[in-house]
mmCIF file of C-alpha atoms in Angstrom:
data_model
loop_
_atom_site.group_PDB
_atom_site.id
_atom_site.type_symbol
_atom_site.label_atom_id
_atom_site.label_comp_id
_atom_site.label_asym_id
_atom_site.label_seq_id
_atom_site.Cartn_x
_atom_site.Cartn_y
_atom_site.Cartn_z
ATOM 1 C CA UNK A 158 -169.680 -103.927 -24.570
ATOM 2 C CA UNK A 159 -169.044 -107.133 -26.241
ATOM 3 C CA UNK A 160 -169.726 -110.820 -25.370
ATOM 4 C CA UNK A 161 -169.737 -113.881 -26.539
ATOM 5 C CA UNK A 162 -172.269 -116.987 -25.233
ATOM 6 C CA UNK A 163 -171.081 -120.403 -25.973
ATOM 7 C CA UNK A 164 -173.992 -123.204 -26.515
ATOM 8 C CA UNK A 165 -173.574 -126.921 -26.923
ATOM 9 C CA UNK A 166 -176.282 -128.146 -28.758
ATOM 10 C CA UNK A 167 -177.501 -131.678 -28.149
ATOM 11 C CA UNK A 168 -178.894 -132.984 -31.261
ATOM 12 C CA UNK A 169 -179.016 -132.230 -34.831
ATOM 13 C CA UNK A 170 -181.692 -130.049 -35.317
ATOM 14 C CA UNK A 171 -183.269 -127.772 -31.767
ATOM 15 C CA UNK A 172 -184.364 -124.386 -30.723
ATOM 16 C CA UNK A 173 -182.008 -123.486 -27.529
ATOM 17 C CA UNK A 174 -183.187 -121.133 -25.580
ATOM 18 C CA UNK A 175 -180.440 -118.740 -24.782
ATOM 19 C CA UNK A 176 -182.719 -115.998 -22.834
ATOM 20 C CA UNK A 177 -180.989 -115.799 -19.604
ATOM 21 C CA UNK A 178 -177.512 -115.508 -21.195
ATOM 22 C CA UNK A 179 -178.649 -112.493 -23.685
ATOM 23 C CA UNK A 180 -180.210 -110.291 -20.516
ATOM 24 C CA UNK A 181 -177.168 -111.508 -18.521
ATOM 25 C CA UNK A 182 -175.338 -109.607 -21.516
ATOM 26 C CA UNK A 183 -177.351 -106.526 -21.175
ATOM 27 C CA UNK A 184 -177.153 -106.266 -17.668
ATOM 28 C CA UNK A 185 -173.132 -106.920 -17.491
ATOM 29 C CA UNK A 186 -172.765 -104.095 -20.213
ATOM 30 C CA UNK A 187 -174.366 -101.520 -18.175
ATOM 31 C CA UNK A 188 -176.111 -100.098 -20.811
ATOM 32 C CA UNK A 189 -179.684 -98.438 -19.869
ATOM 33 C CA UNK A 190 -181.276 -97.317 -22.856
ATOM 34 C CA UNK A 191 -180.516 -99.020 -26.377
ATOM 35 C CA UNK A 192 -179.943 -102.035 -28.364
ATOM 36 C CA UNK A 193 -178.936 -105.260 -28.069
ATOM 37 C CA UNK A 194 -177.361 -106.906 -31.594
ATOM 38 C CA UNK A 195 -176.902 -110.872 -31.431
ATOM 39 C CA UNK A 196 -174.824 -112.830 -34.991
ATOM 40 C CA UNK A 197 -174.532 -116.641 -34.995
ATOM 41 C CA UNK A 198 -171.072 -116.482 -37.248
ATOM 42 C CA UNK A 199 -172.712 -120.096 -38.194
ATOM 43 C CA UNK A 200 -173.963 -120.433 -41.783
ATOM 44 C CA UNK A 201 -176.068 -123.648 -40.955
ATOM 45 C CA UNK A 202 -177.423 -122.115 -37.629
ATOM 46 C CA UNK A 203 -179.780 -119.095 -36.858
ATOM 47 C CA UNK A 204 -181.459 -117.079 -34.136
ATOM 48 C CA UNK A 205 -184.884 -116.633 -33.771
ATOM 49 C CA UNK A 206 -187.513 -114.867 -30.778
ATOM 50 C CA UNK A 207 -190.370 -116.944 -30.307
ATOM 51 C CA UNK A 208 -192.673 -118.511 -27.490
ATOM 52 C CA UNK A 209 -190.315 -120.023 -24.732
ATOM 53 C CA UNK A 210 -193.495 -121.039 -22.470
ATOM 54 C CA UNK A 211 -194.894 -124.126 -24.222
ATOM 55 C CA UNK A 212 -191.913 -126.136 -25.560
ATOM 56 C CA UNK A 213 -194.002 -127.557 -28.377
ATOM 57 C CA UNK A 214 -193.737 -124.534 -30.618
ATOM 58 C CA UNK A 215 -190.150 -125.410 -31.084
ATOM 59 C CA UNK A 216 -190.975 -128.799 -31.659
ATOM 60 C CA UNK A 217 -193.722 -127.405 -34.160
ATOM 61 C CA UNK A 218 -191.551 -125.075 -36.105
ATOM 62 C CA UNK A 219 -188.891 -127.532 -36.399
ATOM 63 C CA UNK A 220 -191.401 -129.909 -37.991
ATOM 64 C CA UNK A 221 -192.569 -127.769 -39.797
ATOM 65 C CA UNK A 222 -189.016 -126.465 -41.730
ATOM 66 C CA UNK A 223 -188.413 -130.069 -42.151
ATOM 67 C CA UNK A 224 -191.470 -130.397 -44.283
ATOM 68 C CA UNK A 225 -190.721 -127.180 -46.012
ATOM 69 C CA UNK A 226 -186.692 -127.967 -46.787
ATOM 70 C CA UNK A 227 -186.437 -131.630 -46.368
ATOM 71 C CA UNK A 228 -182.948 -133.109 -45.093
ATOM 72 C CA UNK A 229 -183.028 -135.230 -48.331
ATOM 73 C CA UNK A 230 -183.786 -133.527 -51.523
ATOM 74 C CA UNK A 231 -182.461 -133.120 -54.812
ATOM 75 C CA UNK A 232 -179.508 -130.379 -53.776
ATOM 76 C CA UNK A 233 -176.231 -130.027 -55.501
ATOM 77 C CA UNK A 234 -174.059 -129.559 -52.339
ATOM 78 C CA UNK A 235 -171.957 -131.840 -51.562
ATOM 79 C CA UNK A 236 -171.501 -131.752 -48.282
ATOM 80 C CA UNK A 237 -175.063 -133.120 -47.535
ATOM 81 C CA UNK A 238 -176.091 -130.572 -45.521
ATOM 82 C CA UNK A 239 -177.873 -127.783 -47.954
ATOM 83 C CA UNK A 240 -181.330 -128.144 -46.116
ATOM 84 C CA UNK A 241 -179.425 -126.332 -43.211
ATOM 85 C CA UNK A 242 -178.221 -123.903 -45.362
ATOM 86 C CA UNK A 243 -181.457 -123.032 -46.246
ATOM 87 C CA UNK A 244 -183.065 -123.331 -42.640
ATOM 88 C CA UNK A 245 -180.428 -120.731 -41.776
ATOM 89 C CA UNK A 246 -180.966 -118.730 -44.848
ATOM 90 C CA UNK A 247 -185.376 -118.619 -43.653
ATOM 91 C CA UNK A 248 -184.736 -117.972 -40.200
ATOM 92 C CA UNK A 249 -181.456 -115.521 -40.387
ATOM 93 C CA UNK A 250 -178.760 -114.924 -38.981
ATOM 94 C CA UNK A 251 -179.329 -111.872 -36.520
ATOM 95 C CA UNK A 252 -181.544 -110.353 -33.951
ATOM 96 C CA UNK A 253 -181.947 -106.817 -33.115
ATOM 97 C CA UNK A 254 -183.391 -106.349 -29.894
ATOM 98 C CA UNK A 255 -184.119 -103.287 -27.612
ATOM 99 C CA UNK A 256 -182.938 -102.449 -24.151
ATOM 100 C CA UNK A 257 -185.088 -100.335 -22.117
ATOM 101 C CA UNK A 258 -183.999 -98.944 -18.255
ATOM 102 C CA UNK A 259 -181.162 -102.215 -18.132
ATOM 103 C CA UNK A 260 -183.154 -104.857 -18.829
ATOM 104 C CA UNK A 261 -183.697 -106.702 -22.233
ATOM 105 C CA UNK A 262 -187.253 -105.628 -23.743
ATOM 106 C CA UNK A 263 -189.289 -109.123 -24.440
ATOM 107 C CA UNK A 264 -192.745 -110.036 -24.732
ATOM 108 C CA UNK A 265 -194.271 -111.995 -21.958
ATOM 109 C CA UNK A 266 -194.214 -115.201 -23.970
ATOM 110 C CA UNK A 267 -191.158 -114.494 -25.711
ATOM 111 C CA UNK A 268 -187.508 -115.753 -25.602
ATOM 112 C CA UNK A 269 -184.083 -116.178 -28.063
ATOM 113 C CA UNK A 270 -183.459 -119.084 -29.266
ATOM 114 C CA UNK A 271 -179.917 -120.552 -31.439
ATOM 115 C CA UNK A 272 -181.679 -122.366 -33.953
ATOM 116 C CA UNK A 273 -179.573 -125.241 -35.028
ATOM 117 C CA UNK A 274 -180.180 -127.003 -38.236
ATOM 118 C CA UNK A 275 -176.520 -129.145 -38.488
ATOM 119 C CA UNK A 276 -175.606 -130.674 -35.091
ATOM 120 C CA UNK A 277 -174.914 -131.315 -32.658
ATOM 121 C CA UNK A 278 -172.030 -128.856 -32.318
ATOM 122 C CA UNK A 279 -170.218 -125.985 -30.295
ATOM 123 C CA UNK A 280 -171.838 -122.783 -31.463
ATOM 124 C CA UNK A 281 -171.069 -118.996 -30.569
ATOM 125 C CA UNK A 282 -173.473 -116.242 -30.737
ATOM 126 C CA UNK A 283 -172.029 -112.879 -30.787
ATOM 127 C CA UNK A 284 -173.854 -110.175 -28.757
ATOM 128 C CA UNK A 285 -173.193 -106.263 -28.941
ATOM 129 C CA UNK A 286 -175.211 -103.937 -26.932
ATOM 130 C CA UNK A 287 -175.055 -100.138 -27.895
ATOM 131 C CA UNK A 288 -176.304 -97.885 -25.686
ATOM 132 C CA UNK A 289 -178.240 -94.537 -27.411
ATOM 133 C CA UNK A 290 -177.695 -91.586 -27.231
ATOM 134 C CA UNK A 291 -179.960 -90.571 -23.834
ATOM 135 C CA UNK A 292 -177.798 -93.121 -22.024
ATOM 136 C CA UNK A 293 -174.613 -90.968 -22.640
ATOM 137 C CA UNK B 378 -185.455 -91.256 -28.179
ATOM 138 C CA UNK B 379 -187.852 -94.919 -27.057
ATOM 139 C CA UNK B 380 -191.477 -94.712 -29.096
ATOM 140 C CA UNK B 381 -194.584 -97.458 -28.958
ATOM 141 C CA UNK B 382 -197.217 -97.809 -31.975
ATOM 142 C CA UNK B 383 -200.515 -99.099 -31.029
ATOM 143 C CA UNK B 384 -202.096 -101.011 -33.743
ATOM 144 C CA UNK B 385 -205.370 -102.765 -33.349
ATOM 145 C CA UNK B 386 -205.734 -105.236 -35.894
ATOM 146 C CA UNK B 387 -208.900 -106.271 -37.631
ATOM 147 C CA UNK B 388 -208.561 -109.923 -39.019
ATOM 148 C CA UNK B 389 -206.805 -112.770 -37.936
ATOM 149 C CA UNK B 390 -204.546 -112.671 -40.437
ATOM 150 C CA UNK B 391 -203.520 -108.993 -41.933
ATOM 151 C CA UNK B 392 -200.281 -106.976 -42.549
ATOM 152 C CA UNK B 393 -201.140 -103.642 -41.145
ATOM 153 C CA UNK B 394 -199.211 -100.706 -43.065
ATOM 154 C CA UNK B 395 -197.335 -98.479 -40.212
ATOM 155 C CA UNK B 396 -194.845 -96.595 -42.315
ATOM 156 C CA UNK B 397 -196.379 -93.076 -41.854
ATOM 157 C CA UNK B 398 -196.266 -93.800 -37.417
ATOM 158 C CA UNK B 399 -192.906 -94.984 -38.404
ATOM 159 C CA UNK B 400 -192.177 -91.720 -40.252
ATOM 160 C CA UNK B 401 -193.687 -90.027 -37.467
ATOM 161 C CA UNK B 402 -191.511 -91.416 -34.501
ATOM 162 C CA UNK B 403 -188.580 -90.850 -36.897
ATOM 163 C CA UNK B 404 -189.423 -86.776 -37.145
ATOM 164 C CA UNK B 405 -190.201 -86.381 -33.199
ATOM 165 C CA UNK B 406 -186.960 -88.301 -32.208
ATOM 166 C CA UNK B 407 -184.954 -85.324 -34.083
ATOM 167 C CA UNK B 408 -182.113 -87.658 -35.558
ATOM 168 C CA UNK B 409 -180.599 -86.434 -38.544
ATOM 169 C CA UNK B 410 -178.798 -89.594 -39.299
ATOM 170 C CA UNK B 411 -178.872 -92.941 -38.037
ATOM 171 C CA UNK B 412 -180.897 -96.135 -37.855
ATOM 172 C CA UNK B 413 -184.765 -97.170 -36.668
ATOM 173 C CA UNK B 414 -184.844 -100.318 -34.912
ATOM 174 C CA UNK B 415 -188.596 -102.214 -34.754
ATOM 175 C CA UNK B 416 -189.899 -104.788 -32.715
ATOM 176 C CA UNK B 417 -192.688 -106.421 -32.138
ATOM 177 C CA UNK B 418 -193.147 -108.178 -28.565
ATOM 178 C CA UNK B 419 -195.696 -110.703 -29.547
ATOM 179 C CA UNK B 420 -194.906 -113.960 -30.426
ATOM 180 C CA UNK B 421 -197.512 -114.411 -32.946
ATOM 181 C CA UNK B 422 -197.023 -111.797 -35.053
ATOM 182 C CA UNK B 423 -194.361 -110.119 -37.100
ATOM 183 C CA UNK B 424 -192.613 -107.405 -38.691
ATOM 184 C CA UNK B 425 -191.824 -106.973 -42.678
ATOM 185 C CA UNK B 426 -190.743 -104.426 -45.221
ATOM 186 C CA UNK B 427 -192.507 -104.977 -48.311
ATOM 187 C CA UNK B 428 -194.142 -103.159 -51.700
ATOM 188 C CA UNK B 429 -197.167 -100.914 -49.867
ATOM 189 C CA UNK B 430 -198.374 -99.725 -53.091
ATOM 190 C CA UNK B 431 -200.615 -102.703 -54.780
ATOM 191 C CA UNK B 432 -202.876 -104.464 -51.718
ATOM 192 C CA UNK B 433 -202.559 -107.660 -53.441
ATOM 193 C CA UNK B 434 -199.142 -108.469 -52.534
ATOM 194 C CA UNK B 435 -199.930 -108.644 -48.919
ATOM 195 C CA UNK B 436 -202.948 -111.261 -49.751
ATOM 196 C CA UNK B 437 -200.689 -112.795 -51.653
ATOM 197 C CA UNK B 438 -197.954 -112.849 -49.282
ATOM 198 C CA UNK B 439 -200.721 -114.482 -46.575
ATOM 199 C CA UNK B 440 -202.376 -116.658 -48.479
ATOM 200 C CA UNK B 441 -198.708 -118.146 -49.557
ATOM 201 C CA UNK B 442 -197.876 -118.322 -45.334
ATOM 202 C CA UNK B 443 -200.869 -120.078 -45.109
ATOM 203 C CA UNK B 444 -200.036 -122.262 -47.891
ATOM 204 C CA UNK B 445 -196.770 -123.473 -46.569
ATOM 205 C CA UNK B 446 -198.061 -123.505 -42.835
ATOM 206 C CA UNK B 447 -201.561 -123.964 -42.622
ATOM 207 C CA UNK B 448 -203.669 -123.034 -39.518
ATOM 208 C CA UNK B 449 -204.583 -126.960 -39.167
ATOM 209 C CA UNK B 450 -202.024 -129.289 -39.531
ATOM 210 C CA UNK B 451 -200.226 -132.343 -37.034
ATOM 211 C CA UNK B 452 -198.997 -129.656 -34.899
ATOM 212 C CA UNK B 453 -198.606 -130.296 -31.079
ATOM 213 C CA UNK B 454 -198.401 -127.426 -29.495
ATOM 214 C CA UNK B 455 -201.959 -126.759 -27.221
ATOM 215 C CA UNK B 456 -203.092 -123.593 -27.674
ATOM 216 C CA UNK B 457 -203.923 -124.046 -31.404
ATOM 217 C CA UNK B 458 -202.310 -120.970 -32.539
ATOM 218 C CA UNK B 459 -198.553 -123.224 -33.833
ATOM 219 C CA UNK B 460 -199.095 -122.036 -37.404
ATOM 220 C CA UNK B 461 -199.096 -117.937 -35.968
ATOM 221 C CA UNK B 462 -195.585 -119.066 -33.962
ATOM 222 C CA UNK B 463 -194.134 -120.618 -36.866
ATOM 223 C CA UNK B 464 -195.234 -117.872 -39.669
ATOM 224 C CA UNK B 465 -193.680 -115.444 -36.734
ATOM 225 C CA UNK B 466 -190.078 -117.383 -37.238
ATOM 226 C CA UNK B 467 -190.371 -117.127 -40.786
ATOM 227 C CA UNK B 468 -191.078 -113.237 -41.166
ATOM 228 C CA UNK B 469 -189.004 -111.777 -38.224
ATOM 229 C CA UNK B 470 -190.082 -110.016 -35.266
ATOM 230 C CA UNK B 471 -187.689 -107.118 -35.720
ATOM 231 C CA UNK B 472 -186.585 -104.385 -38.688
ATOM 232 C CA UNK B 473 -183.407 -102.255 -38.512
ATOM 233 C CA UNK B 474 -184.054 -99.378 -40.808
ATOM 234 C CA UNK B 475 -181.950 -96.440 -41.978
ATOM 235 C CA UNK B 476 -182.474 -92.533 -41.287
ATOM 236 C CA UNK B 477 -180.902 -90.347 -43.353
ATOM 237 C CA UNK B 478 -181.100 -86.870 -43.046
ATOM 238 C CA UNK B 479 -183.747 -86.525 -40.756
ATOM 239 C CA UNK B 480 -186.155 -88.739 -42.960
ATOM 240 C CA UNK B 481 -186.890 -92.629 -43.008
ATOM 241 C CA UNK B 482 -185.283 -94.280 -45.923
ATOM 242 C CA UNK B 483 -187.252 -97.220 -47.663
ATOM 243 C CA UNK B 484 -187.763 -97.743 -51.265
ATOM 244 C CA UNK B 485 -190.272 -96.088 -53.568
ATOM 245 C CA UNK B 486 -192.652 -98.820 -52.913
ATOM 246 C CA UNK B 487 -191.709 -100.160 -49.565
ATOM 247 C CA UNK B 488 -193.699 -99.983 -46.372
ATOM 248 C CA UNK B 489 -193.543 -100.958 -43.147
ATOM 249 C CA UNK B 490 -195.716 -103.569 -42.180
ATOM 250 C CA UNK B 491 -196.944 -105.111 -39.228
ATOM 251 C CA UNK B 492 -197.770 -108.608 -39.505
ATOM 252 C CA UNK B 493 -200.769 -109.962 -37.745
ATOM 253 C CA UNK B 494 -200.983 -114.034 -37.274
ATOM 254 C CA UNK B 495 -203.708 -114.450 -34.454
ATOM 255 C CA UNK B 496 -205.915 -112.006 -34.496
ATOM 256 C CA UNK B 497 -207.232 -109.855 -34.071
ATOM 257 C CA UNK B 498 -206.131 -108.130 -30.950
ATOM 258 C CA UNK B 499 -204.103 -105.028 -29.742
ATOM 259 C CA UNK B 500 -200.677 -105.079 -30.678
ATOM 260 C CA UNK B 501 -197.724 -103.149 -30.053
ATOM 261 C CA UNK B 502 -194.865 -101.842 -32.043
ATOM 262 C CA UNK B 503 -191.930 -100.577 -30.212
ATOM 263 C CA UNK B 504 -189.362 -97.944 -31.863
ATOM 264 C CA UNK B 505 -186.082 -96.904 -30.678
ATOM 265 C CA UNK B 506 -183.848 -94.278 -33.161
ATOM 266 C CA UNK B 507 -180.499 -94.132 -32.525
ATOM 267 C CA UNK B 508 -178.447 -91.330 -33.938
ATOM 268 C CA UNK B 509 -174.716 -92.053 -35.868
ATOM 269 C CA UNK B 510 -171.703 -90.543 -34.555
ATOM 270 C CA UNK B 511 -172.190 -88.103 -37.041
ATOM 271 C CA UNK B 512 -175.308 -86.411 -35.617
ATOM 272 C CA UNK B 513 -173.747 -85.905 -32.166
ATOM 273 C CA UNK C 894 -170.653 -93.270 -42.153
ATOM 274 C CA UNK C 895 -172.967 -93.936 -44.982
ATOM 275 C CA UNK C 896 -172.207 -95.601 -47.972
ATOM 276 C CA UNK C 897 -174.151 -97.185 -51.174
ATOM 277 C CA UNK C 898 -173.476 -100.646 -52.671
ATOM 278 C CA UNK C 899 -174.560 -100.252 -56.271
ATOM 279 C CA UNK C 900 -174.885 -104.334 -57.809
ATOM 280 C CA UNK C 901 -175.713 -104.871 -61.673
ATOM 281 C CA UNK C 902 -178.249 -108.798 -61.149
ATOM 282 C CA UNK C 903 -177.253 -110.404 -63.926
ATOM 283 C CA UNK C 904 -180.685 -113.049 -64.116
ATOM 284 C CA UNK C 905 -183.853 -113.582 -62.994
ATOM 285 C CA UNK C 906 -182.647 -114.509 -59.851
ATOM 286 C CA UNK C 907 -179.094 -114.771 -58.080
ATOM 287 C CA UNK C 908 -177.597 -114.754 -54.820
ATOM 288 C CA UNK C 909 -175.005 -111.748 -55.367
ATOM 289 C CA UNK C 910 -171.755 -112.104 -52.846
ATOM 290 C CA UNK C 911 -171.270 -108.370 -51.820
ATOM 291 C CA UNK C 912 -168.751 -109.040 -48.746
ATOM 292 C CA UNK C 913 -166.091 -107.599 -50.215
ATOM 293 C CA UNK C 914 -167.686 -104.300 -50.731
ATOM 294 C CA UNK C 915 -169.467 -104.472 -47.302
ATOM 295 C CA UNK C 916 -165.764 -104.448 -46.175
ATOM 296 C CA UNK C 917 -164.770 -101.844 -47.627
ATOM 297 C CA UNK C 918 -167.421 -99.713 -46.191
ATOM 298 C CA UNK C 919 -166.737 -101.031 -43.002
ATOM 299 C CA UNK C 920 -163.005 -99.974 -43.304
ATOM 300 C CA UNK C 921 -163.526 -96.835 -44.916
ATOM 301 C CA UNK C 922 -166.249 -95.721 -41.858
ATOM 302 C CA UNK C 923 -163.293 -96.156 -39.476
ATOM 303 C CA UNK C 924 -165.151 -97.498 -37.049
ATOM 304 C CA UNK C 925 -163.153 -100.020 -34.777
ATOM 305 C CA UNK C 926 -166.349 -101.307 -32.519
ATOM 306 C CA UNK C 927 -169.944 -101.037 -33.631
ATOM 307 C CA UNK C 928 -172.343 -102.519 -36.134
ATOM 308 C CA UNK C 929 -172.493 -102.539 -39.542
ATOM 309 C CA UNK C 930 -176.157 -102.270 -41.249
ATOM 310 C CA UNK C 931 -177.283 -102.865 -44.495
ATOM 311 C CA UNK C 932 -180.864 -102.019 -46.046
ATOM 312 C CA UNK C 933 -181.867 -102.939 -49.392
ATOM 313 C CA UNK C 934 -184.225 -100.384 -51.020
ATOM 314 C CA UNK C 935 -186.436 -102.899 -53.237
ATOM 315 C CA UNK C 936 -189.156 -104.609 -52.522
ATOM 316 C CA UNK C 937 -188.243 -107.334 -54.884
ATOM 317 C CA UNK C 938 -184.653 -108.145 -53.592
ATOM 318 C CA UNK C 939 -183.594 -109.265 -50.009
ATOM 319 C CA UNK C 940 -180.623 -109.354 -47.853
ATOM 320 C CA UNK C 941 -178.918 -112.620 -46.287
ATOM 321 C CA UNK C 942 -176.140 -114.129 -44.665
ATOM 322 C CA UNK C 943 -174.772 -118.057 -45.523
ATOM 323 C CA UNK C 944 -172.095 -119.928 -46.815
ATOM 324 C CA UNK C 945 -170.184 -118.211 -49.693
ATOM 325 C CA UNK C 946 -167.466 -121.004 -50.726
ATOM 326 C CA UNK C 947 -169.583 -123.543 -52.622
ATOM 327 C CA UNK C 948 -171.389 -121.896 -55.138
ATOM 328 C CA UNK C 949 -174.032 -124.886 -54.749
ATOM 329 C CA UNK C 950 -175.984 -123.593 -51.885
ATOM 330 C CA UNK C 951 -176.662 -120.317 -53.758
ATOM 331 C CA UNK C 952 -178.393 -122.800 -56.885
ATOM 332 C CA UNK C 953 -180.120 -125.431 -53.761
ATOM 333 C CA UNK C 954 -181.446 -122.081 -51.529
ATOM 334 C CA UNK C 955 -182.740 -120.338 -54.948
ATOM 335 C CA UNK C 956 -184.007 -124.023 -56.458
ATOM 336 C CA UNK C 957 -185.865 -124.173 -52.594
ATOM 337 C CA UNK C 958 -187.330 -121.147 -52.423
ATOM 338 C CA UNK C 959 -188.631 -121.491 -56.569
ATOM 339 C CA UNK C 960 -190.401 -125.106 -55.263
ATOM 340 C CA UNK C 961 -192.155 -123.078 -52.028
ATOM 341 C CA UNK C 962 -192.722 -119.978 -53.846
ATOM 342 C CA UNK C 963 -193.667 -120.676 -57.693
ATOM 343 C CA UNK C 964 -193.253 -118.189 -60.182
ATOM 344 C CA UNK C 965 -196.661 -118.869 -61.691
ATOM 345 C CA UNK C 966 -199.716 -120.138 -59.032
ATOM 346 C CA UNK C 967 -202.911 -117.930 -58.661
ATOM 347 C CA UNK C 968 -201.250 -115.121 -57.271
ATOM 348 C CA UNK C 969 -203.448 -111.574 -57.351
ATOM 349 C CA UNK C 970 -200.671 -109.198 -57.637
ATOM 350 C CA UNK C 971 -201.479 -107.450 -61.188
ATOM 351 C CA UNK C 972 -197.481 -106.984 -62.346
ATOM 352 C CA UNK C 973 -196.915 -110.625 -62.114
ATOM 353 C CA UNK C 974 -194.219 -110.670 -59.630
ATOM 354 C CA UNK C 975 -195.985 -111.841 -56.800
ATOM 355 C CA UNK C 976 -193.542 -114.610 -55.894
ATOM 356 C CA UNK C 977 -190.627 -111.810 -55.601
ATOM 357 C CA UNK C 978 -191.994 -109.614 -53.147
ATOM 358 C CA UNK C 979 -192.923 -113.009 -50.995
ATOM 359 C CA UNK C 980 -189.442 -114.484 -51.055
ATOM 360 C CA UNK C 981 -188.512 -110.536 -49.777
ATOM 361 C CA UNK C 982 -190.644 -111.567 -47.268
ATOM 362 C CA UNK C 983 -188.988 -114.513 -46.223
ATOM 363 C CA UNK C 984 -185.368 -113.736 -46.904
ATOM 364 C CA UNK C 985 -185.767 -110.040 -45.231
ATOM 365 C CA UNK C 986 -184.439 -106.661 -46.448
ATOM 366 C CA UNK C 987 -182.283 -105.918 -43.574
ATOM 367 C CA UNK C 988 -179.144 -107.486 -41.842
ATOM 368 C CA UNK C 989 -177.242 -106.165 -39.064
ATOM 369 C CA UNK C 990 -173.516 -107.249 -38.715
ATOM 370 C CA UNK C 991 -170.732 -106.658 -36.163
ATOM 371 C CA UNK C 992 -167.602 -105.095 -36.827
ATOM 372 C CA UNK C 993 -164.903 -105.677 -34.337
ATOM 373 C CA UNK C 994 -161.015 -104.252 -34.407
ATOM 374 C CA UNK C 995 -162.269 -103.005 -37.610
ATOM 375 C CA UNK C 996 -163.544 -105.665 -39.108
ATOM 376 C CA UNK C 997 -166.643 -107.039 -40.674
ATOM 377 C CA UNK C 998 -166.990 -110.077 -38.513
ATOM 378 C CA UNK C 999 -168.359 -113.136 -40.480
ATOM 379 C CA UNK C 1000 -167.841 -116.821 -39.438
ATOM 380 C CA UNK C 1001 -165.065 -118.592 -41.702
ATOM 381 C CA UNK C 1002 -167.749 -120.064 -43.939
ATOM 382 C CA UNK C 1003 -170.031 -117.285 -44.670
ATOM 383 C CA UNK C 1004 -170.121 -114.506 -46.885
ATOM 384 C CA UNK C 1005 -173.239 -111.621 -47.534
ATOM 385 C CA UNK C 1006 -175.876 -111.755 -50.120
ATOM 386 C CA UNK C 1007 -177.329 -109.584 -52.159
ATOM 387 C CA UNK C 1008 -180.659 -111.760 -53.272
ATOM 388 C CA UNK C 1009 -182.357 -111.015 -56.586
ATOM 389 C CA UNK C 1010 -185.713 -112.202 -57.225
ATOM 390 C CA UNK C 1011 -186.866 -110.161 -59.766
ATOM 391 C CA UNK C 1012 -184.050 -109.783 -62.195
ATOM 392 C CA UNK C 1013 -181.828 -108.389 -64.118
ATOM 393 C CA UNK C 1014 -181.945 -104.934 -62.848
ATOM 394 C CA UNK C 1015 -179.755 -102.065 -61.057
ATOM 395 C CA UNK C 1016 -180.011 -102.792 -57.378
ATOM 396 C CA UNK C 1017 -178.739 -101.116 -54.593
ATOM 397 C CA UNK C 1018 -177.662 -101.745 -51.024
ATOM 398 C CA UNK C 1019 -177.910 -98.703 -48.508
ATOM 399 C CA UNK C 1020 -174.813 -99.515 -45.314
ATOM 400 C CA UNK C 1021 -174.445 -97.506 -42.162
ATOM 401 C CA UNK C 1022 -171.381 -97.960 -39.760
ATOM 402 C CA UNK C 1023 -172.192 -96.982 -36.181
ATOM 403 C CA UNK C 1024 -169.628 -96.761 -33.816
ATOM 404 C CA UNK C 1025 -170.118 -98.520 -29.936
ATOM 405 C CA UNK C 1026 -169.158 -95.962 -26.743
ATOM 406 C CA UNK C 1027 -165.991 -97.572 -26.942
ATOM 407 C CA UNK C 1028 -164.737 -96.281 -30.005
ATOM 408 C CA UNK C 1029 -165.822 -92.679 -29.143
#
């Protein structure tokens, strides 16, 4: 019960919302009851759950971490890119979410997002839904 | 072995200790060993682990939130409510916690917290335990 | 499948690289499919997942979070390390990995963190190992 979903991103910094691929996850594992693990293996990437409705709290929260970690600072690493580091390091790296008679357990308003903070690139996020033990 | 906390909140901005409704799902669910997995379906609010003991740190903790993302600011999203989405990306909307030997594990001053960004209103906290191989 | 990381923070605060013991757990559990979570017990120290070949993002994400979360500001917290449970806060207490074939699965670049902010002191990082279906 294992899958991978693939995302392009499109420019160097975005929220993509990756919803529909997660609960196609959940529903192709079968799994009822449980939990639904996703890992970006990306360490200037992250994932996030947030408001997928109203696509200007992306654009808000983006804007905001820029103000908070500037691209341009005074960093020591030398590949330039230590504000994404540091996005990624805010944000994290995981999301544990619940699964609850097949379907993927969200708020109305809510949806998973890739955060990227260094593209645009090809990015993986690693899903793993576990089933408990009533589904067994 | 599913569980849901109600939680009215008070203020519109307030971390709400649930450890002992935590503690409590933890005991009814019967696992011995295993892990807790929170999360909060609200996209304006959040979930954190954090010293329960003195109240200041959670004033503290808010008032520094509000510091870095203040409730007025350039943002664009309509509602008015970007700075709750945003604080919600920084704090996390889900905790995976350990059970161990029939008991919740946290440190001796950690709590569980609900976060609160826009309220206040009704919120929910949903539980799921799921026992290790090793209580089967 | 339970297992205790114990790290010896060598400074105020430090970004300690504990992959190679999270390993270890990981192969010692036996588990060939499942997840992999860690809790940290202190409501002073956090948990996180980012690049652990240049040194330099370590110093830039510890410098970052220093310049958002001072030390010293007008903090109410009575044992004076306010600014240590907030970064907690921020960086989170929890991560939940994958393991696959056996293996902790990381991305080339990044490596796990245990994160001191209130240092130097005995810390400790509590791991479970649960198995998917398909390694039952």
């Amino acid at each position: 019960m294992k899958y991978q979903i693939d995302v392009q991103t499109r420019s160097k910094e975005d929220f993509v919302d990756i919803t529909q691929q997660v609960r196609d996850c959940v529903r192709k594992s079968g799994v009822q009851n449980g939990v639904c693990v996703l890992f970006v293996p990306h360490a200037t990437a992250g994932l996030t759950v947030n408001e997928n409705w109203d696509p200007s709290v992306k654009a808000d929260t983006l804007a905001t971490l820029d103000r908070l970690v500037p691209w341009r600072a005074n960093y020591q690493h030398v590949e330039g890119n230590a504000a994404a580091h540091i996005k990624s390091c805010l944000v994290g790296t995981s999301e544990t979410l619940l699964v609850d008679a097949g379907n993927l357990v969200l708020g109305t308003w809510q949806g998973v997002f890739l955060a990227e903070f260094h593209g645009p690139r090809r990015r993986q996020v690693l899903v793993r839904v576990i089933p408990d033990v009533e589904a067994r």
